[in-house]
Structure formats: structure tokens, C-alpha cells
Short mmCIF file of C-alpha atoms in Angstrom, two decimals:
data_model
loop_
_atom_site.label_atom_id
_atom_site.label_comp_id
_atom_site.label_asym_id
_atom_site.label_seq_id
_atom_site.Cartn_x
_atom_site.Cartn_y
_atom_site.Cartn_z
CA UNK C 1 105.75 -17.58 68.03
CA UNK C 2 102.99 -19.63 69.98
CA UNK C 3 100.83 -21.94 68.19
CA UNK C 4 97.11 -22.21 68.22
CA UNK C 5 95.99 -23.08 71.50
CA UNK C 6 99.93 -23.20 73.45
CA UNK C 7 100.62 -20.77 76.44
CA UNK C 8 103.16 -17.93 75.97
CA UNK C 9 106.48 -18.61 76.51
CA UNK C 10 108.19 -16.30 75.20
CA UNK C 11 110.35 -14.94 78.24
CA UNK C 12 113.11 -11.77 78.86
CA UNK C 13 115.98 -13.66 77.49
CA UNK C 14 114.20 -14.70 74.17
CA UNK C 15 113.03 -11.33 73.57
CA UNK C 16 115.37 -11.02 70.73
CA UNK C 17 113.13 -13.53 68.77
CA UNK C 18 110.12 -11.40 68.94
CA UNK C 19 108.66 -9.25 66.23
CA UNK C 20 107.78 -5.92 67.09
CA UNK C 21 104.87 -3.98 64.88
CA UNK C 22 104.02 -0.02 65.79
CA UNK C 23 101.08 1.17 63.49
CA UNK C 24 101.45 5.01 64.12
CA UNK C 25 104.39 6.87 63.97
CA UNK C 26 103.91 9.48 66.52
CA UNK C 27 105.83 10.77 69.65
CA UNK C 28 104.32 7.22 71.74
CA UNK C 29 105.42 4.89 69.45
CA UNK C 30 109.19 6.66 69.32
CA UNK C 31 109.76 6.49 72.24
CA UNK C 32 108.61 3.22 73.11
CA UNK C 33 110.87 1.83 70.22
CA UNK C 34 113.84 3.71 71.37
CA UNK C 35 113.26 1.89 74.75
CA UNK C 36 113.04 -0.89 72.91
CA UNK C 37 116.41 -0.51 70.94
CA UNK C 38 119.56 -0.95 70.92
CA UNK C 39 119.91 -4.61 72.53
CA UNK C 40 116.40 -5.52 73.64
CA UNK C 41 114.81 -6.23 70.37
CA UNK C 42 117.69 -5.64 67.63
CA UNK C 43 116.02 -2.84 64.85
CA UNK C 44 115.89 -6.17 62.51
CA UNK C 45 112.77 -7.13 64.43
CA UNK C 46 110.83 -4.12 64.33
CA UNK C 47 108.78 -2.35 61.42
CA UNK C 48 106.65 0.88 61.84
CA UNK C 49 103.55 1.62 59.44
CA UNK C 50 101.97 5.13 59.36
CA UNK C 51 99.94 6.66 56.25
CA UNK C 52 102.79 9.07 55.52
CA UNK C 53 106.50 9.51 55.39
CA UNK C 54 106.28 12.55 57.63
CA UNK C 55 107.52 10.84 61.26
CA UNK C 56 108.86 7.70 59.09
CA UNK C 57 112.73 9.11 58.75
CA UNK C 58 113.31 9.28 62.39
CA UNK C 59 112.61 5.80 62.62
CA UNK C 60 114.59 5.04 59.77
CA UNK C 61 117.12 6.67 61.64
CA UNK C 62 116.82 3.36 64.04
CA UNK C 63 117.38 1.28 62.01
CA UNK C 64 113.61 0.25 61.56
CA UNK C 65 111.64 -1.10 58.64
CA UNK C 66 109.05 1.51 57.67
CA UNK C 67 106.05 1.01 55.49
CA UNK C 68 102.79 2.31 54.64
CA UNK C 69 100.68 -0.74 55.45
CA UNK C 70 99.04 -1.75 58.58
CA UNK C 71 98.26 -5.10 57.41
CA UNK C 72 102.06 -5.80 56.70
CA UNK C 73 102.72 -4.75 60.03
CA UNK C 74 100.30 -6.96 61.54
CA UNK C 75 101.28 -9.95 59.55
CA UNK C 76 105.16 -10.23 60.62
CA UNK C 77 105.03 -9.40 63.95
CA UNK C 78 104.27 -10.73 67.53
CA UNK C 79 103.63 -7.80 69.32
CA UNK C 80 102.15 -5.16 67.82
CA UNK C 81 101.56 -1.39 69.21
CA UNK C 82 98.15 0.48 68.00
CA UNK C 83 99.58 3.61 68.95
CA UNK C 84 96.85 5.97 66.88
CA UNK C 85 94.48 8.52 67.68
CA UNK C 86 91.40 7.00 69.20
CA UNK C 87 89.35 7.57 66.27
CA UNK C 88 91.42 5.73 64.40
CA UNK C 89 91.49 2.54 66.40
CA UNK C 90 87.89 1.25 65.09
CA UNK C 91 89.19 1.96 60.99
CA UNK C 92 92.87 0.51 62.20
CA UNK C 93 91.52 -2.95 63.79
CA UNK C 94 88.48 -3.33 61.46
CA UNK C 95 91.20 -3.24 58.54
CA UNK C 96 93.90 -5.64 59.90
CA UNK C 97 91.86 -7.84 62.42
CA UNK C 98 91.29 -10.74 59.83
CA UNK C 99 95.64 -10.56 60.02
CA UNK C 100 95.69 -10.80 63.97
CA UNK C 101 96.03 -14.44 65.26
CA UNK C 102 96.42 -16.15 68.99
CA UNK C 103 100.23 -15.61 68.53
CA UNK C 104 99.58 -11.94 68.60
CA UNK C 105 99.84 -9.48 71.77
CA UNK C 106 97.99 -6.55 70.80
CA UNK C 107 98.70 -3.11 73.04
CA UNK C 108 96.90 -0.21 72.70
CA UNK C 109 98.38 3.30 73.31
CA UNK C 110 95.19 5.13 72.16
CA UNK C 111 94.01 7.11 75.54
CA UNK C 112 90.32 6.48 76.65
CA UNK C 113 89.49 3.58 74.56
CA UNK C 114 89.01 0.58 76.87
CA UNK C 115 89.39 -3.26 76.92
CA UNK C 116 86.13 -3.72 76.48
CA UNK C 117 85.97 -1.85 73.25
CA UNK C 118 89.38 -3.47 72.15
CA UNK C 119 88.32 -6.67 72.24
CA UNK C 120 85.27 -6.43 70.80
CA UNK C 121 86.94 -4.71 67.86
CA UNK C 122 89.44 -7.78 67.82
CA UNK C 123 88.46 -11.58 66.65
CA UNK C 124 87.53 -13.99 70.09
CA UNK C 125 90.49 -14.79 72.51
CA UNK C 126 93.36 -12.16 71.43
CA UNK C 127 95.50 -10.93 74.00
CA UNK C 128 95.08 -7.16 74.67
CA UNK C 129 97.20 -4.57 76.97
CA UNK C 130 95.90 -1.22 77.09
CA UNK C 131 98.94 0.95 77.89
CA UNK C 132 99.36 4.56 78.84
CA UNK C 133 102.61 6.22 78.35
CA UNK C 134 103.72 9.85 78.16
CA UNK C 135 105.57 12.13 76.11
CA UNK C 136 109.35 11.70 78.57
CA UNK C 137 109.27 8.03 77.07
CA UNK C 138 111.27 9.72 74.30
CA UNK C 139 114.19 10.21 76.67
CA UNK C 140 114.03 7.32 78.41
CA UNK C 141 112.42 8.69 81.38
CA UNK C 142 108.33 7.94 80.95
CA UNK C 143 105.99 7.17 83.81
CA UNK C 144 103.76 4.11 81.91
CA UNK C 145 100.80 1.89 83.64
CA UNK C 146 99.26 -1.08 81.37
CA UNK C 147 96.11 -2.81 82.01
CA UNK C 148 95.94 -6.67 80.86
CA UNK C 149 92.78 -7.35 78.84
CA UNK C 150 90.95 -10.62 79.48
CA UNK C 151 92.81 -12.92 77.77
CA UNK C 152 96.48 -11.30 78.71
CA UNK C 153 98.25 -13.70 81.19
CA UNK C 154 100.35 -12.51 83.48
CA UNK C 155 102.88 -14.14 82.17
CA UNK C 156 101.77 -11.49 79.07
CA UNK C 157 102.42 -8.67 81.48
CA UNK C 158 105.91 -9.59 82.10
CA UNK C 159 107.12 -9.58 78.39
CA UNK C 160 105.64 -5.98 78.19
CA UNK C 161 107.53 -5.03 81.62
CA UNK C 162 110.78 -6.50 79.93
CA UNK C 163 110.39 -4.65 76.61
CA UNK C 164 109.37 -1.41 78.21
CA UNK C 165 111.67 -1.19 80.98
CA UNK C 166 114.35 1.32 79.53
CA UNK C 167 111.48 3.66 78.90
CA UNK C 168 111.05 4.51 82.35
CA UNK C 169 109.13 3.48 85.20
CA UNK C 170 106.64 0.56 84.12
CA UNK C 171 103.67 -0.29 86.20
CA UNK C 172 100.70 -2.54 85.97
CA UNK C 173 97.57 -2.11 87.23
CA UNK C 174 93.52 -1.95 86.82
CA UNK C 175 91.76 -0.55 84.21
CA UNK C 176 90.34 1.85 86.05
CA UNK C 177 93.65 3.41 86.85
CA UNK C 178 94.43 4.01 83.30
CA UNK C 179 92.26 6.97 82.80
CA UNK C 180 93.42 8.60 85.91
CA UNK C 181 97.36 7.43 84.76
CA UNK C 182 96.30 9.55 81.46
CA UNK C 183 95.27 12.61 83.81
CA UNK C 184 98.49 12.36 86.17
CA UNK C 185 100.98 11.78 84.33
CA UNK C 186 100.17 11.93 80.18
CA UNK C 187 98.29 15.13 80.49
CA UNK C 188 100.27 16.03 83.80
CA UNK C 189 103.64 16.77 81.54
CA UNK C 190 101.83 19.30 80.32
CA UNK C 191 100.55 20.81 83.42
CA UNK C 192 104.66 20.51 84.44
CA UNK C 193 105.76 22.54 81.34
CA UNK C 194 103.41 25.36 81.87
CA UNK C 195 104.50 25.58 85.99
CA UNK C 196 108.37 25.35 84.41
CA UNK C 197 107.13 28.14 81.82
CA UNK C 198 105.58 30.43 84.98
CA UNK C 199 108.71 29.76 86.97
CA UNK C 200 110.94 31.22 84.10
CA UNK C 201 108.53 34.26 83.59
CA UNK C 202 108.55 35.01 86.71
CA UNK C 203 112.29 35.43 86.53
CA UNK C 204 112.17 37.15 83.49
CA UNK C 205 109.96 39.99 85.37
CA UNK C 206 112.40 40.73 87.58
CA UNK C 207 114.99 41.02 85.53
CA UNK C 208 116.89 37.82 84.64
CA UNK C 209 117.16 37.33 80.77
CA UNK C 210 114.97 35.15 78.75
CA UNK C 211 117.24 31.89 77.84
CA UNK C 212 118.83 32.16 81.48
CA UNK C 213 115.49 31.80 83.03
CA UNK C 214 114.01 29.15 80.85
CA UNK C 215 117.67 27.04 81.15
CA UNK C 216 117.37 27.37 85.31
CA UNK C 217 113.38 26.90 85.10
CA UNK C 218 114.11 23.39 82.79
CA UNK C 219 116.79 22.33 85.43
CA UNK C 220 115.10 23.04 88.46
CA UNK C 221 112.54 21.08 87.34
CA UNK C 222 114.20 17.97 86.34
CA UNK C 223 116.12 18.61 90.11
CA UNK C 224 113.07 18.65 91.95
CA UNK C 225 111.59 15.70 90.54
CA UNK C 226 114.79 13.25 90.92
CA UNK C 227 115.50 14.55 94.15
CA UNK C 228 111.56 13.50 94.71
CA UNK C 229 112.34 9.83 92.83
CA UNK C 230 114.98 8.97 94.25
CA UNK C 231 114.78 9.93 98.32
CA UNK C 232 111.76 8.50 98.57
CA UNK C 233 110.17 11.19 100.68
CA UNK C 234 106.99 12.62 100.62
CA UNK C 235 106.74 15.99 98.33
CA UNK C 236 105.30 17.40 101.34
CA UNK C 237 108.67 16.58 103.52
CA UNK C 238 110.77 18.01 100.96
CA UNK C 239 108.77 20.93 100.65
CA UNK C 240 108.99 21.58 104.26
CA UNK C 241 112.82 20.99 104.02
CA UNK C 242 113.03 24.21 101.78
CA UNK C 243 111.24 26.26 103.92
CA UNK C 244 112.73 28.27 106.67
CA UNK C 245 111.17 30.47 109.27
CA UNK C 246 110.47 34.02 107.79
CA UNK C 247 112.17 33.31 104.79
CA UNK C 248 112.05 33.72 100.59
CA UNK C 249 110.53 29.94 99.74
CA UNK C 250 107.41 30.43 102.42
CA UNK C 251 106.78 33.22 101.25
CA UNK C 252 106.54 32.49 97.68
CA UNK C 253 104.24 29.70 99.01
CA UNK C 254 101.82 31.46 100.51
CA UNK C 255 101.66 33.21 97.26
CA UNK C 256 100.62 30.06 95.20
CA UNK C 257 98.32 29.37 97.89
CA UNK C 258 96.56 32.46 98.09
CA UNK C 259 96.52 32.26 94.03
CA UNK C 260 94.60 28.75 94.07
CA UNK C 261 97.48 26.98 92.69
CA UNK C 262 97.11 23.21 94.63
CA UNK C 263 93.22 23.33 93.78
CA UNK C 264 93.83 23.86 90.49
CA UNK C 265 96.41 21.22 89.87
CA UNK C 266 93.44 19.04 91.49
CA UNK C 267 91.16 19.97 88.83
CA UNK C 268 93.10 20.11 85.99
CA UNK C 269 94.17 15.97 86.71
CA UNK C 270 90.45 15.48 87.39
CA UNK C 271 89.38 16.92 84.32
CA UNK C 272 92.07 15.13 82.12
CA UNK C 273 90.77 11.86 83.73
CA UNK C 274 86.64 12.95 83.37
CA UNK C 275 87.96 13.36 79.27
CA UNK C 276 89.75 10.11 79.04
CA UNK C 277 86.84 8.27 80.95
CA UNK C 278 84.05 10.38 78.15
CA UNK C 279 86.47 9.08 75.38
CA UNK C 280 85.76 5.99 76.19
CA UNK C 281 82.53 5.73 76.58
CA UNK C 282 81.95 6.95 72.93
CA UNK C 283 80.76 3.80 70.84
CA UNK C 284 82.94 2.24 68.33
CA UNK C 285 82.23 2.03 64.60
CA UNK C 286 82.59 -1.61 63.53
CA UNK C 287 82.70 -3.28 67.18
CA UNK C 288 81.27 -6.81 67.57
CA UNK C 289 79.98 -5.98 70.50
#
């Protein structure tokens, strides 16, 4: 733990002294932690809080101290994950800020509510990192972006890189980037499930049975998007690979096309990013500032 006034040392091979805090016990902070364990941080280190037992077990499950009190949380840990809804976050800091010290590194996992309003929730000079993951974190395979608050040093950034690593890919950036991460990719799972749910009804219409479909819909999805990872190409080139003159893919395309389907993917990002930029320009009950 750093002292009053010391830099943070902390590095990757250290890690296992640090003490890990979630409060929430949702489908953000589960996955995180299971990036987080085994070998990273050993379960030992970690404790979860959340107002009931419902999501508790599967922590349990871990290996992971559970409890119902923030506060606790706060105390015996260095990092600690405020991975509520955003409402929450003004009733969640106002009750365990007096707890949070200059050893602390506090994230935030709440979508739309910014640095700004963080820290002014937070006593003078804590470390905040406003982080945006999505639901794949669960399985190891997230997409997350973190923006350092004014106080974070770099050096801040790293520790979170290390920690979050086995979650999937980890990226740092600008604020500003956050709210259009939360569009892409947190909201964009979504938009990915219900393409994946089209592609298997479409099946299903001509004739394939139900579970078939939806098992070559799931896998054609996670196919696409590793052959997309991993080549390095642009979608466009692979899309182009599929294609042959006169036949089935191009036509299909023109299809989509004619139905809208790349403007509305636009949209739909834009207006997941215009609701994470509104939800955070809501004011916060209880902020300094």
C-alpha cells in the first residue's frame, strides 16, 4: 500500500499484494474478477459487497469474500471497482468516501458518469479510472477502454492493464472515447446478438430447425469475428473475399443493403453513445462540485 504523499509502486509482479474491492455484484464485476483470478490476484485478496445475496454465490464460487457492506469493502482494499448502476454511484461514494484514502485506485464501471463527476464525488487527490467493459468479459473475451482521471499516473494505468489483461483486449484512451467505447462495443453486443438472432431466423424460414440454426448462427458469429481479430484485415477485405461474381453471398448483400442495414448499425452506435454522453451530463446528488 502507498503512504500519504509516496508515488505508486505497486508493479505486475507485486500484484499478488494488492487488495481487490468490487461494490456491485453484477455481470461487470464477474467478469472482471474472473480475469482477475486464478493467479493474478489469488481469491484471498478480493471481497465483493452488493445489498443482496442474489449474484453473491457465484462469487463465492471463486473463492471470494462476500459481504453486504460497501464500507468494508472500501476499507481493506487497494483497488476498488464501483461497478453499480449510475444512479447509484452518488449514494455509493457519498457513503464510503470518508473510507477512501491516497492509497486507493478507484475505477468506475458505471456507463456515462464522467471523471469530472467522480472526482468531485470523491475527497481531493484520489486516483480515478473510468472503465468501460462489456458483457464477453465473462468469458474472457471483453473489448475494455479506461480513461485515467486527473490524478491517475500512468504508471496507474499500467496496474489496471496488468489486472485486466485476461479479460480481453484492454485499451486506454480519452475520455471522450468512453462514451462512444459504451456505444461500440457495450451496447454493440447487443446489436451482435440480435444480427446472430436474424441470421438463425432466417434459417429457420427456410426450413432448417430451430436449435440447428441458432448453434450455426452462434458459431458463425464467433468465426467471423476471430477470423476479423486475428488477420488483421479490413472487414471490408474480408467481405469482399466472400463474395463471388453472380453468386449466393452478393446477393444476400444487396439484400441488407437495400433493407438499410449499414445505416442502421450507424445509428444505433450513435444513439448508444448520444445516451451515455446525456447520462452524464445529469447532475450528481451529493457532488462537491
Amino acid at each position: 500500500m502507498r503512504c500519504k504523499g509516496a508515488s505508486y509502486q505497486l508493479s505486475v509482479s507485486n500484484d499478488v499484494e494488492l487488495k481487490i474491492g468490487f461494490i456491485g455484484a453484477g455481470n461487470m464485476a464477474f467478469g472482471i474478477a474472473k480475469g482477475l483470478l486464478p493467479g493474478k490476484v489469488p481469491p484471498a485478496n478480493v471481497k465483493v459487497s452488493a445489498p443482496s445475496s442474489r449474484n453473491l454465490e457465484r462469487f463465492q464460487e471463486l473463492g471470494v469474500a462476500v459481504t453486504h457492506s460497501n464500507v468494508e469493502v472500501v476499507s481493506g482494499s487497494d483497488v476498488v471497482f464501483v461497478a453499480v448502476k449510475p444512479h447509484l454511484v452518488p449514494l455509493v461514494l457519498a457513503e464510503t468516501s470518508q473510507h477512501i484514502t491516497d492509497r486507493h485506485v478507484i475505477v468506475s464501471v458505471a456507463a456515462g458518469v464522467t471523471l469530472a463527476t467522480l472526482e468531485g464525488l470523491l475527497p481531493e487527490n484520489t486516483t480515478v479510472i473510468r472503465l468501460m467493459p462489456n458483457l464477453p468479459c465473462v468469458v474472457q473475451e471483453g473489448a475494455l477502454l479506461f480513461a485515467r482521471g486527473t490524478h491517475a499516473k500512468p504508471e496507474d494505468g499500467a496496474l489496471l492493464r496488468s489486472l485486466l489483461h485476461r479479460c480481453g483486449l484492454v485499451e486506454e484512451g480519452p475520455e471522450a472515447w468512453v462514451d462512444i467505447h459504451t456505444g461500440l462495443s457495450g451496447s454493440g453486443v447487443a446489436f451482435v446478438y440480435l444480427f446472430a438472432e436474424a441470421l438463425a431466423e432466417g434459417a429457420v424460414k427456410m426450413g432448417m430447425p430451430s436449435a440447428l440454426a441458432q448453434s450455426i448462427a452462434s458459431q458463425t458469429v464467433l468465426g467471423a469475428g476471430t477470423l476479423l481479430r486475428d488477420s488483421g484485415k479490413h472487414p471490408a477485405q474480408l467481405r469482399s473475399e466472400v463474395c463471388t461474381p453472380g453468386g449466393t453471398t452478393i446477393h444476400g448483400l444487396h439484400a441488407l443493403e437495400r433493407g438499410g442495414v449499414r445505416a442502421s448499425i450507424m445509428s444505433a452506435v450513435e444513439a448508444a453513445t448520444t445516451r451515455a454522453q446525456e447520462l452524464g451530463q445529469k447532475p450528481a446528488a451529493g457532488s462537491r462540485k
